[in-house]
JSON list of C-alpha atoms in Angstrom, two decimals:
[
{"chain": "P", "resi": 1, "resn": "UNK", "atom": "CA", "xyz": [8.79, 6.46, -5.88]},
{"chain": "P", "resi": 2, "resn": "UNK", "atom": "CA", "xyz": [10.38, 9.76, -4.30]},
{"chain": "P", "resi": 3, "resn": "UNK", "atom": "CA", "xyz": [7.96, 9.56, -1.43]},
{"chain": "P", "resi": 4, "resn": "UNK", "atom": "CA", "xyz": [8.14, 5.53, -0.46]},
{"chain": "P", "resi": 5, "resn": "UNK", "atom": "CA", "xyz": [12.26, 5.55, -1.54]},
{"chain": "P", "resi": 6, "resn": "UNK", "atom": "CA", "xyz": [13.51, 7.13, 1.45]},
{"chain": "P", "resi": 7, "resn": "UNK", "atom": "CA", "xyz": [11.01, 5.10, 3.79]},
{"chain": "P", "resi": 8, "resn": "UNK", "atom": "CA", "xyz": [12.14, 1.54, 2.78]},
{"chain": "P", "resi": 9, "resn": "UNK", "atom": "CA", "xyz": [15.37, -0.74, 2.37]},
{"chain": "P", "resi": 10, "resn": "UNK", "atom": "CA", "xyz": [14.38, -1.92, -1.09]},
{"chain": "P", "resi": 11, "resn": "UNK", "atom": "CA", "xyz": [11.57, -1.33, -3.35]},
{"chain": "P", "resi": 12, "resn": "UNK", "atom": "CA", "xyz": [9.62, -3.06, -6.03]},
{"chain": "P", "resi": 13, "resn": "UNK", "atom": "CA", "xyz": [6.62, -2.82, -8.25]},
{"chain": "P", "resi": 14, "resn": "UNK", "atom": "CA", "xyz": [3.84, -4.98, -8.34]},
{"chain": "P", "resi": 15, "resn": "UNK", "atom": "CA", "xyz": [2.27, -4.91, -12.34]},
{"chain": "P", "resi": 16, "resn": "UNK", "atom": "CA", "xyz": [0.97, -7.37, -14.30]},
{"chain": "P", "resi": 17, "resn": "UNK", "atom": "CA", "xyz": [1.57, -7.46, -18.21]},
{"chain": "P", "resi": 18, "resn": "UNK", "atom": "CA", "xyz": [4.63, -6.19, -20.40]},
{"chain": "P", "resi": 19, "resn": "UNK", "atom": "CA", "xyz": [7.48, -5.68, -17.44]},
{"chain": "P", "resi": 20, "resn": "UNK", "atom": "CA", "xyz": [9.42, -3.16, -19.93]},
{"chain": "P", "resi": 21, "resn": "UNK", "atom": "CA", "xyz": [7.31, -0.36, -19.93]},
{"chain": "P", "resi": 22, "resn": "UNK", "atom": "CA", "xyz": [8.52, 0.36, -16.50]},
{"chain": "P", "resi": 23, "resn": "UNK", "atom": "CA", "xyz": [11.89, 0.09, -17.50]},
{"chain": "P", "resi": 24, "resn": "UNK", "atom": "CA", "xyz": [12.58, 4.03, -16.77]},
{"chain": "P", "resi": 25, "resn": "UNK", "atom": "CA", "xyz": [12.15, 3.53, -13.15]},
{"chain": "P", "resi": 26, "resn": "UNK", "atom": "CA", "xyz": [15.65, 0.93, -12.62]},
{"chain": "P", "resi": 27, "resn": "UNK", "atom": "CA", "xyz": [12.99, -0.87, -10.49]},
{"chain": "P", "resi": 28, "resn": "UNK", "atom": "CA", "xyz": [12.13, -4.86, -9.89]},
{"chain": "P", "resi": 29, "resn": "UNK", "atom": "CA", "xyz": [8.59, -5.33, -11.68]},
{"chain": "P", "resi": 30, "resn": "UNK", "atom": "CA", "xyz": [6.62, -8.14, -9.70]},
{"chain": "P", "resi": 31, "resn": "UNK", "atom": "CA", "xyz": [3.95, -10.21, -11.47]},
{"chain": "P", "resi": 32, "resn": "UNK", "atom": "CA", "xyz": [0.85, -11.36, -9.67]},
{"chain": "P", "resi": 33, "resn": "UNK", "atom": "CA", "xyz": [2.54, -15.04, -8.37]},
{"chain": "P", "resi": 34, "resn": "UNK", "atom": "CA", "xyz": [-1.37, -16.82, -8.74]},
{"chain": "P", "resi": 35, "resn": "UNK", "atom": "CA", "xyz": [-3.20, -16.52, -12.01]},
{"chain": "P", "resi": 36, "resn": "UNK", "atom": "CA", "xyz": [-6.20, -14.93, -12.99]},
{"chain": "P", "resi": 37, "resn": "UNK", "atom": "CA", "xyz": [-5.59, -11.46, -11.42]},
{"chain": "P", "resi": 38, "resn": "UNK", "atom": "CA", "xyz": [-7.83, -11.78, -8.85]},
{"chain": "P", "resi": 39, "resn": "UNK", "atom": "CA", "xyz": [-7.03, -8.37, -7.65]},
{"chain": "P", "resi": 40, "resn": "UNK", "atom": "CA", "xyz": [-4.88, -6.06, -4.58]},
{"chain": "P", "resi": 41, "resn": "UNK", "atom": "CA", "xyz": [-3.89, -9.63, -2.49]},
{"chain": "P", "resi": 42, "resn": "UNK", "atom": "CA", "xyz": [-2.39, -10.87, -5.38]},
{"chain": "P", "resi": 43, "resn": "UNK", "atom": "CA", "xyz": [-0.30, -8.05, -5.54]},
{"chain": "P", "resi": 44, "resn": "UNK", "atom": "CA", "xyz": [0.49, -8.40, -1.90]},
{"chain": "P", "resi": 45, "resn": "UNK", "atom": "CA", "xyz": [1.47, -11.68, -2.05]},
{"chain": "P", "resi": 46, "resn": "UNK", "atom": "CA", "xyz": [3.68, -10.97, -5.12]},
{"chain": "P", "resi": 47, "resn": "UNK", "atom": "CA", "xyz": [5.67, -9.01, -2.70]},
{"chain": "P", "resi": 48, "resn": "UNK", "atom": "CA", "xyz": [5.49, -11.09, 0.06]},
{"chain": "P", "resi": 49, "resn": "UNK", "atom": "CA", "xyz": [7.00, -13.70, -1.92]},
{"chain": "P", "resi": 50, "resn": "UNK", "atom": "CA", "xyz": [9.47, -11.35, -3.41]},
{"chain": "P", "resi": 51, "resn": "UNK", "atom": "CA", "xyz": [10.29, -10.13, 0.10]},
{"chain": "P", "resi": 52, "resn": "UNK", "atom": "CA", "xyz": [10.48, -13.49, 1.73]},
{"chain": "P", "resi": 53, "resn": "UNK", "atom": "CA", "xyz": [13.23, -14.15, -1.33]},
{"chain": "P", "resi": 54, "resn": "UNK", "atom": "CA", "xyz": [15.35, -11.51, 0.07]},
{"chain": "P", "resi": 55, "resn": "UNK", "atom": "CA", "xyz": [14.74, -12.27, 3.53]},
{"chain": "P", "resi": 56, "resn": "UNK", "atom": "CA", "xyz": [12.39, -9.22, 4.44]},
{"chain": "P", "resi": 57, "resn": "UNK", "atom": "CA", "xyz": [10.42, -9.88, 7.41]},
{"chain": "P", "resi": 58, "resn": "UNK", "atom": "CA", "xyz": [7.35, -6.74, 6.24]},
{"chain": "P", "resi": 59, "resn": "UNK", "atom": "CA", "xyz": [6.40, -4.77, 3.36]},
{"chain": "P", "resi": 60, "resn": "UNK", "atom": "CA", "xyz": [4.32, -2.20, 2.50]},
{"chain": "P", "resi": 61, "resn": "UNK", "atom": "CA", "xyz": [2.09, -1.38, 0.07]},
{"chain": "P", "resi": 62, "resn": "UNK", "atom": "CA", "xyz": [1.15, 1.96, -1.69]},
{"chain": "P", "resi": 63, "resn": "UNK", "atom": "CA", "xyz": [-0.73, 3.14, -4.44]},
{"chain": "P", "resi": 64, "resn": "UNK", "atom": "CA", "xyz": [1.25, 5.16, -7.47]},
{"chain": "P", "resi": 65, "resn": "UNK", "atom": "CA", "xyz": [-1.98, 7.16, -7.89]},
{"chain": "P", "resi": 66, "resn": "UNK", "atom": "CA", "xyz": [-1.89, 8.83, -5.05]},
{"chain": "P", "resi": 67, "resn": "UNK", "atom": "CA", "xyz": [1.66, 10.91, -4.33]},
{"chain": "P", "resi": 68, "resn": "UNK", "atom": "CA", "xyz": [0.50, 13.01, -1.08]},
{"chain": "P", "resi": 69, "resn": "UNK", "atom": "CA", "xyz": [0.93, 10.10, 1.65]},
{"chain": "P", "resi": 70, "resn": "UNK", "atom": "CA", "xyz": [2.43, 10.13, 4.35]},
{"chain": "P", "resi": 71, "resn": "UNK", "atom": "CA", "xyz": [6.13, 11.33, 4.42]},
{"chain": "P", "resi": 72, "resn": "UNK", "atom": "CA", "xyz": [6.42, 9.02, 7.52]},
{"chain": "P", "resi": 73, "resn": "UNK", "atom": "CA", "xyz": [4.11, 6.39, 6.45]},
{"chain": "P", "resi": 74, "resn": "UNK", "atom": "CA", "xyz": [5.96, 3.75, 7.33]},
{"chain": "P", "resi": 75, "resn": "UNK", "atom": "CA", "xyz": [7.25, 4.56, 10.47]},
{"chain": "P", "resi": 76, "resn": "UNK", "atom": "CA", "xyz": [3.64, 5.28, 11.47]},
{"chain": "P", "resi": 77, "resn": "UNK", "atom": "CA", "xyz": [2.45, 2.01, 10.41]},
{"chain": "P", "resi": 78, "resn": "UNK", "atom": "CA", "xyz": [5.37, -0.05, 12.00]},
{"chain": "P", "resi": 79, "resn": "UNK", "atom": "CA", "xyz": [4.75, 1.89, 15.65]},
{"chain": "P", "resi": 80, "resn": "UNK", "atom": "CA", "xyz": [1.09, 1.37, 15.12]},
{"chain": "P", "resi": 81, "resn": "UNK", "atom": "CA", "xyz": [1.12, -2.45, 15.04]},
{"chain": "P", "resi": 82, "resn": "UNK", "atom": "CA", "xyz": [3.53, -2.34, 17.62]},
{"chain": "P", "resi": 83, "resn": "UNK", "atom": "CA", "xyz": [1.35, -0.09, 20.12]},
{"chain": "P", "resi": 84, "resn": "UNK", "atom": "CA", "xyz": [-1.64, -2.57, 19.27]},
{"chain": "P", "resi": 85, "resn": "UNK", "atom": "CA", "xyz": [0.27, -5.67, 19.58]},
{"chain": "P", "resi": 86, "resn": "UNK", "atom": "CA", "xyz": [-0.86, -6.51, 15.81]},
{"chain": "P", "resi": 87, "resn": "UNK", "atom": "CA", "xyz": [0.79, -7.83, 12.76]},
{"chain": "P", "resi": 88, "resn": "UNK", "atom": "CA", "xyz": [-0.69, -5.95, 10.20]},
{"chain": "P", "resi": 89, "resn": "UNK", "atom": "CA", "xyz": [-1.62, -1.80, 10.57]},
{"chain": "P", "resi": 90, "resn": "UNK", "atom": "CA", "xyz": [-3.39, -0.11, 8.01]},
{"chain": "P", "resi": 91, "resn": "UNK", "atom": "CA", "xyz": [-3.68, 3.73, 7.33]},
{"chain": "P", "resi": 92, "resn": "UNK", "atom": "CA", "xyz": [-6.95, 5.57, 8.34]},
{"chain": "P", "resi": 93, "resn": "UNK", "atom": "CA", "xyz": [-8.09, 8.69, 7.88]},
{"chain": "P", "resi": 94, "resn": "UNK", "atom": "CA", "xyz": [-11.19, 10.92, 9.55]},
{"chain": "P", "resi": 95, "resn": "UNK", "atom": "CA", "xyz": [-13.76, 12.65, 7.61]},
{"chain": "P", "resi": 96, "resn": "UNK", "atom": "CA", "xyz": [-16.66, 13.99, 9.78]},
{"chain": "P", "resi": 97, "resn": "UNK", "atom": "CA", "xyz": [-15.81, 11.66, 12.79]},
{"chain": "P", "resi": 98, "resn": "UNK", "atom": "CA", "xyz": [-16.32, 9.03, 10.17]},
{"chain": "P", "resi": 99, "resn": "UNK", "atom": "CA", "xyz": [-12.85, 6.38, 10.17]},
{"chain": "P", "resi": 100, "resn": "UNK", "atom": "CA", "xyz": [-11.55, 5.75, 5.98]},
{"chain": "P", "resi": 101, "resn": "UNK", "atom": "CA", "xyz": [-9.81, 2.44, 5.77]},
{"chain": "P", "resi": 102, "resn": "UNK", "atom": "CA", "xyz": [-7.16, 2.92, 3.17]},
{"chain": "P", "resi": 103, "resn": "UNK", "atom": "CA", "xyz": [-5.70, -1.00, 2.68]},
{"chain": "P", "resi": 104, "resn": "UNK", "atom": "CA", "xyz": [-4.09, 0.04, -0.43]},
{"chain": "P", "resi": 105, "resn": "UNK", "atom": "CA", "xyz": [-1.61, 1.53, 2.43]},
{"chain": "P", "resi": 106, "resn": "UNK", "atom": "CA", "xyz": [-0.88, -1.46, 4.90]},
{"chain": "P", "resi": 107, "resn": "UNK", "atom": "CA", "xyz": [2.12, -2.88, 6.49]},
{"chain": "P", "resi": 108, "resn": "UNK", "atom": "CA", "xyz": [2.08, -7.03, 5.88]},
{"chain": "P", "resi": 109, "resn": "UNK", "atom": "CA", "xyz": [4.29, -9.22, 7.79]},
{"chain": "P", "resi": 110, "resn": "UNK", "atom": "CA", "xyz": [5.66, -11.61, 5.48]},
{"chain": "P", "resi": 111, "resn": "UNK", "atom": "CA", "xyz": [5.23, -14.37, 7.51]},
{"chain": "P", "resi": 112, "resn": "UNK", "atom": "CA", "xyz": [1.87, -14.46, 6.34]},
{"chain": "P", "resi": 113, "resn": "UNK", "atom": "CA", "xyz": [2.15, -15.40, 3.30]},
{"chain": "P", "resi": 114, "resn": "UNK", "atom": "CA", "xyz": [1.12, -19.16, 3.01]},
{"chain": "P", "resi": 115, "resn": "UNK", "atom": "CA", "xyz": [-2.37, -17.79, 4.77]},
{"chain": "P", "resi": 116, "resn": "UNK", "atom": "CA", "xyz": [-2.47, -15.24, 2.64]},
{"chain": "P", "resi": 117, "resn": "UNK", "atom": "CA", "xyz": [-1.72, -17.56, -0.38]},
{"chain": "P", "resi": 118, "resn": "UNK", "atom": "CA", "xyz": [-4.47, -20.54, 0.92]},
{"chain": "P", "resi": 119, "resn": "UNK", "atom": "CA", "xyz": [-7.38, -17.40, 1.23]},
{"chain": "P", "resi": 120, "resn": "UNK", "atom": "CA", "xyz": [-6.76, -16.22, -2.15]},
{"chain": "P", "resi": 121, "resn": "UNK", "atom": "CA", "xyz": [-7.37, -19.92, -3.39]},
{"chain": "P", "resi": 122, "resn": "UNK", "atom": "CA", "xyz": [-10.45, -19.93, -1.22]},
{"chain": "P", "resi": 123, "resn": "UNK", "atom": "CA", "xyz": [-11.75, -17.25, -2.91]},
{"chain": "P", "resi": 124, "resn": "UNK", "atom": "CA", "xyz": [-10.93, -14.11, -0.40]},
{"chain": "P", "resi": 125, "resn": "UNK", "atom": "CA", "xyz": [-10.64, -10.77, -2.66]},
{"chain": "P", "resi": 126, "resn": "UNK", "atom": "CA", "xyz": [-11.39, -7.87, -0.47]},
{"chain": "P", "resi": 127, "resn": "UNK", "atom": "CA", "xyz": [-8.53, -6.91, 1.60]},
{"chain": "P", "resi": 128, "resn": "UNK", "atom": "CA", "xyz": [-9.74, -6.08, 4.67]},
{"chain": "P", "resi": 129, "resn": "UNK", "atom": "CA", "xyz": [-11.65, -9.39, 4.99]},
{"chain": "P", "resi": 130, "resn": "UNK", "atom": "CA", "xyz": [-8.11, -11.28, 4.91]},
{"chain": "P", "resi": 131, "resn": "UNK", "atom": "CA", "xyz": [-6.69, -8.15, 7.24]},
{"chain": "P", "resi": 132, "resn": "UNK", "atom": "CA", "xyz": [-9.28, -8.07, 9.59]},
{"chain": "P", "resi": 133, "resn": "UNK", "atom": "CA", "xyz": [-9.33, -11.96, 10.05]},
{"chain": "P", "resi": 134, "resn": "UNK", "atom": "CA", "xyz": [-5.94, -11.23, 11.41]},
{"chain": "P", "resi": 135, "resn": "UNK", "atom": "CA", "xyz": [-6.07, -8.35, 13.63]},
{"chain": "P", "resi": 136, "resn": "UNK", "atom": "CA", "xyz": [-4.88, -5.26, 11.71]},
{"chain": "P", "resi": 137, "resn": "UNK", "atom": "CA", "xyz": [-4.10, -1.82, 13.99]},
{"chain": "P", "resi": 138, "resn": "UNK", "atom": "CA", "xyz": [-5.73, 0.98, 12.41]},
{"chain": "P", "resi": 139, "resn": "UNK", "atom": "CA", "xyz": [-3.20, 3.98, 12.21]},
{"chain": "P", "resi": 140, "resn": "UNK", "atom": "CA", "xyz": [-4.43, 8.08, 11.98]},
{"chain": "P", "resi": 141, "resn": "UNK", "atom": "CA", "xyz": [-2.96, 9.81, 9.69]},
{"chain": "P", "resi": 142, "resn": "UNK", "atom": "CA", "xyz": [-4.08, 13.79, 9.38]},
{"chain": "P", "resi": 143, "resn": "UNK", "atom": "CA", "xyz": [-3.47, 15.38, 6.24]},
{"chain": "P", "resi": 144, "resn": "UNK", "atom": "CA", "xyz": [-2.97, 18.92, 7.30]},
{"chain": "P", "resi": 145, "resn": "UNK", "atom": "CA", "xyz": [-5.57, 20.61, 4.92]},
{"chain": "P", "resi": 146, "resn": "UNK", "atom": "CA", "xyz": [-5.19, 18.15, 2.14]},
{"chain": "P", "resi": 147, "resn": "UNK", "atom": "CA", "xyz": [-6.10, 14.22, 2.00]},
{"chain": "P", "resi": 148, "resn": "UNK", "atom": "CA", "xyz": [-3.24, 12.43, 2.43]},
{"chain": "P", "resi": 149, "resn": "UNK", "atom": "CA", "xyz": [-4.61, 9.63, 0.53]},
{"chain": "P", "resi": 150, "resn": "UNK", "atom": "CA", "xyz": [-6.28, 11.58, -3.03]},
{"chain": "P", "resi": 151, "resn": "UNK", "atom": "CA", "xyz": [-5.50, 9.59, -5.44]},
{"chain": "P", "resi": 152, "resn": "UNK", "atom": "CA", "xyz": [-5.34, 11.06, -8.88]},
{"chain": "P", "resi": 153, "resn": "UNK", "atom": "CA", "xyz": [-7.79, 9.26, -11.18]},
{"chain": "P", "resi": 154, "resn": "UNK", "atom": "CA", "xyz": [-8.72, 11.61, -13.79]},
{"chain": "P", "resi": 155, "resn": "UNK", "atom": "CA", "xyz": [-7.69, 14.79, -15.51]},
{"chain": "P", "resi": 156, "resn": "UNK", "atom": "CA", "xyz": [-9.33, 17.19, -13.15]},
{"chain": "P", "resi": 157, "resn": "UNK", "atom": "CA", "xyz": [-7.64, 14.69, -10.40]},
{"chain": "P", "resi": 158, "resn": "UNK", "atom": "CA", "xyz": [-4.26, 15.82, -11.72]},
{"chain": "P", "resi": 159, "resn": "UNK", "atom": "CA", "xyz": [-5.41, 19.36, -12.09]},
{"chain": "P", "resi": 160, "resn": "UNK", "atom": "CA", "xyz": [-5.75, 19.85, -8.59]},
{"chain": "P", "resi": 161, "resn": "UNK", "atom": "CA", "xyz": [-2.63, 17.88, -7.25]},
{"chain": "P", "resi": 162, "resn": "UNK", "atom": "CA", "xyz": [-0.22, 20.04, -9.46]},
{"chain": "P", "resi": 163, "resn": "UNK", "atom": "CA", "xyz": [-2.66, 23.14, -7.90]},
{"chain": "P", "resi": 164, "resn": "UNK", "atom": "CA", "xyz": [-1.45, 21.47, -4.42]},
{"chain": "P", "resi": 165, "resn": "UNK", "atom": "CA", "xyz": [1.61, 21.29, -5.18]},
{"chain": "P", "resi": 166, "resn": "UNK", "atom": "CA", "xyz": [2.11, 24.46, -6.88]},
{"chain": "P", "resi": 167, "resn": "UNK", "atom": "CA", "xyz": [0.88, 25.83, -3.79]},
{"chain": "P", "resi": 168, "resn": "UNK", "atom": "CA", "xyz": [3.45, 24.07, -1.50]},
{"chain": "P", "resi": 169, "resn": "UNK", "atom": "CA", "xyz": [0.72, 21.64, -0.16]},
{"chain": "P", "resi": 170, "resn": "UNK", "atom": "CA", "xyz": [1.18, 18.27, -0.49]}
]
């Protein structure tokens, strides 16, 4: 939340279940808006809706698991789609001159939406089927030493991002 706060004009989370036990965080809690939790999309198009609501024309998405992106994520992804003359940019990274999608971190136009909605009931699941069907710019993003995108998924996980961030990395 400290990292995506200072990047956006409003902010929500996307979580299925009991709403309250996010109550500490003062934030909107989003359901999935099509049943069966059929994964990430769903999310997206729970704040696509949201957004639409509120008359935001993008979001983006991040993951809460992973607190070293991009301190200018946003801004990135907005001049990236601009550059390629796309709707959607995603963030990649480079690891031995091999490209990492990361489509947990993607800027959606909400205009999208109803497409996004109508693949979802076709069955789509895997987001960069639905991005790519759309043109989505890819965006670099370096990390400086440490990957931008780690996501902290276990105990050793969090080990080594208070490590980082003990040592002023991160």
């Amino acid at each position: 939340i400290d990292r995506i706060a200072p990047q956006v004009d409003a902010l929500a989370l996307n979580a299925n279940g009991d709403a309250v036990r996010f109550a500490d965080y003062d934030l909107p809690v989003i359901a999935d808006s099509v049943p069966d939790h059929p994964g990430p999309l769903a999310g997206v198009l729970a704040g696509m809706d949201w957004a639409a609501e509120r008359g935001i024309a993008q979001i983006v998405s991040v993951a809460a698991d992973t607190p070293f992106f991009p301190p200018r994520l946003v801004t990135g992804l907005r001049m990236g789609a601009v550059a390629a003359q796309r709707p959607l940019a995603m963030a990649v990274t480079e690891d031995g001159g091999r490209v990492i999608r990361h489509p947990t971190f993607t800027l959606w136009p909400v205009a999208l939406r109803e497409d996004l909605r109508a693949a979802l009931g076709a069955g789509v699941r895997k987001v960069v089927i639905w991005t790519d069907r759309h043109g989505c710019a890819e965006v670099m993003f370096h990390g400086d030493g440490v990957d931008p995108f780690f996501n902290v998924n276990t105990p050793e996980d969090m080990v080594q991002a208070q490590t980082l961030i003990e040592a002023g990395q991160g």
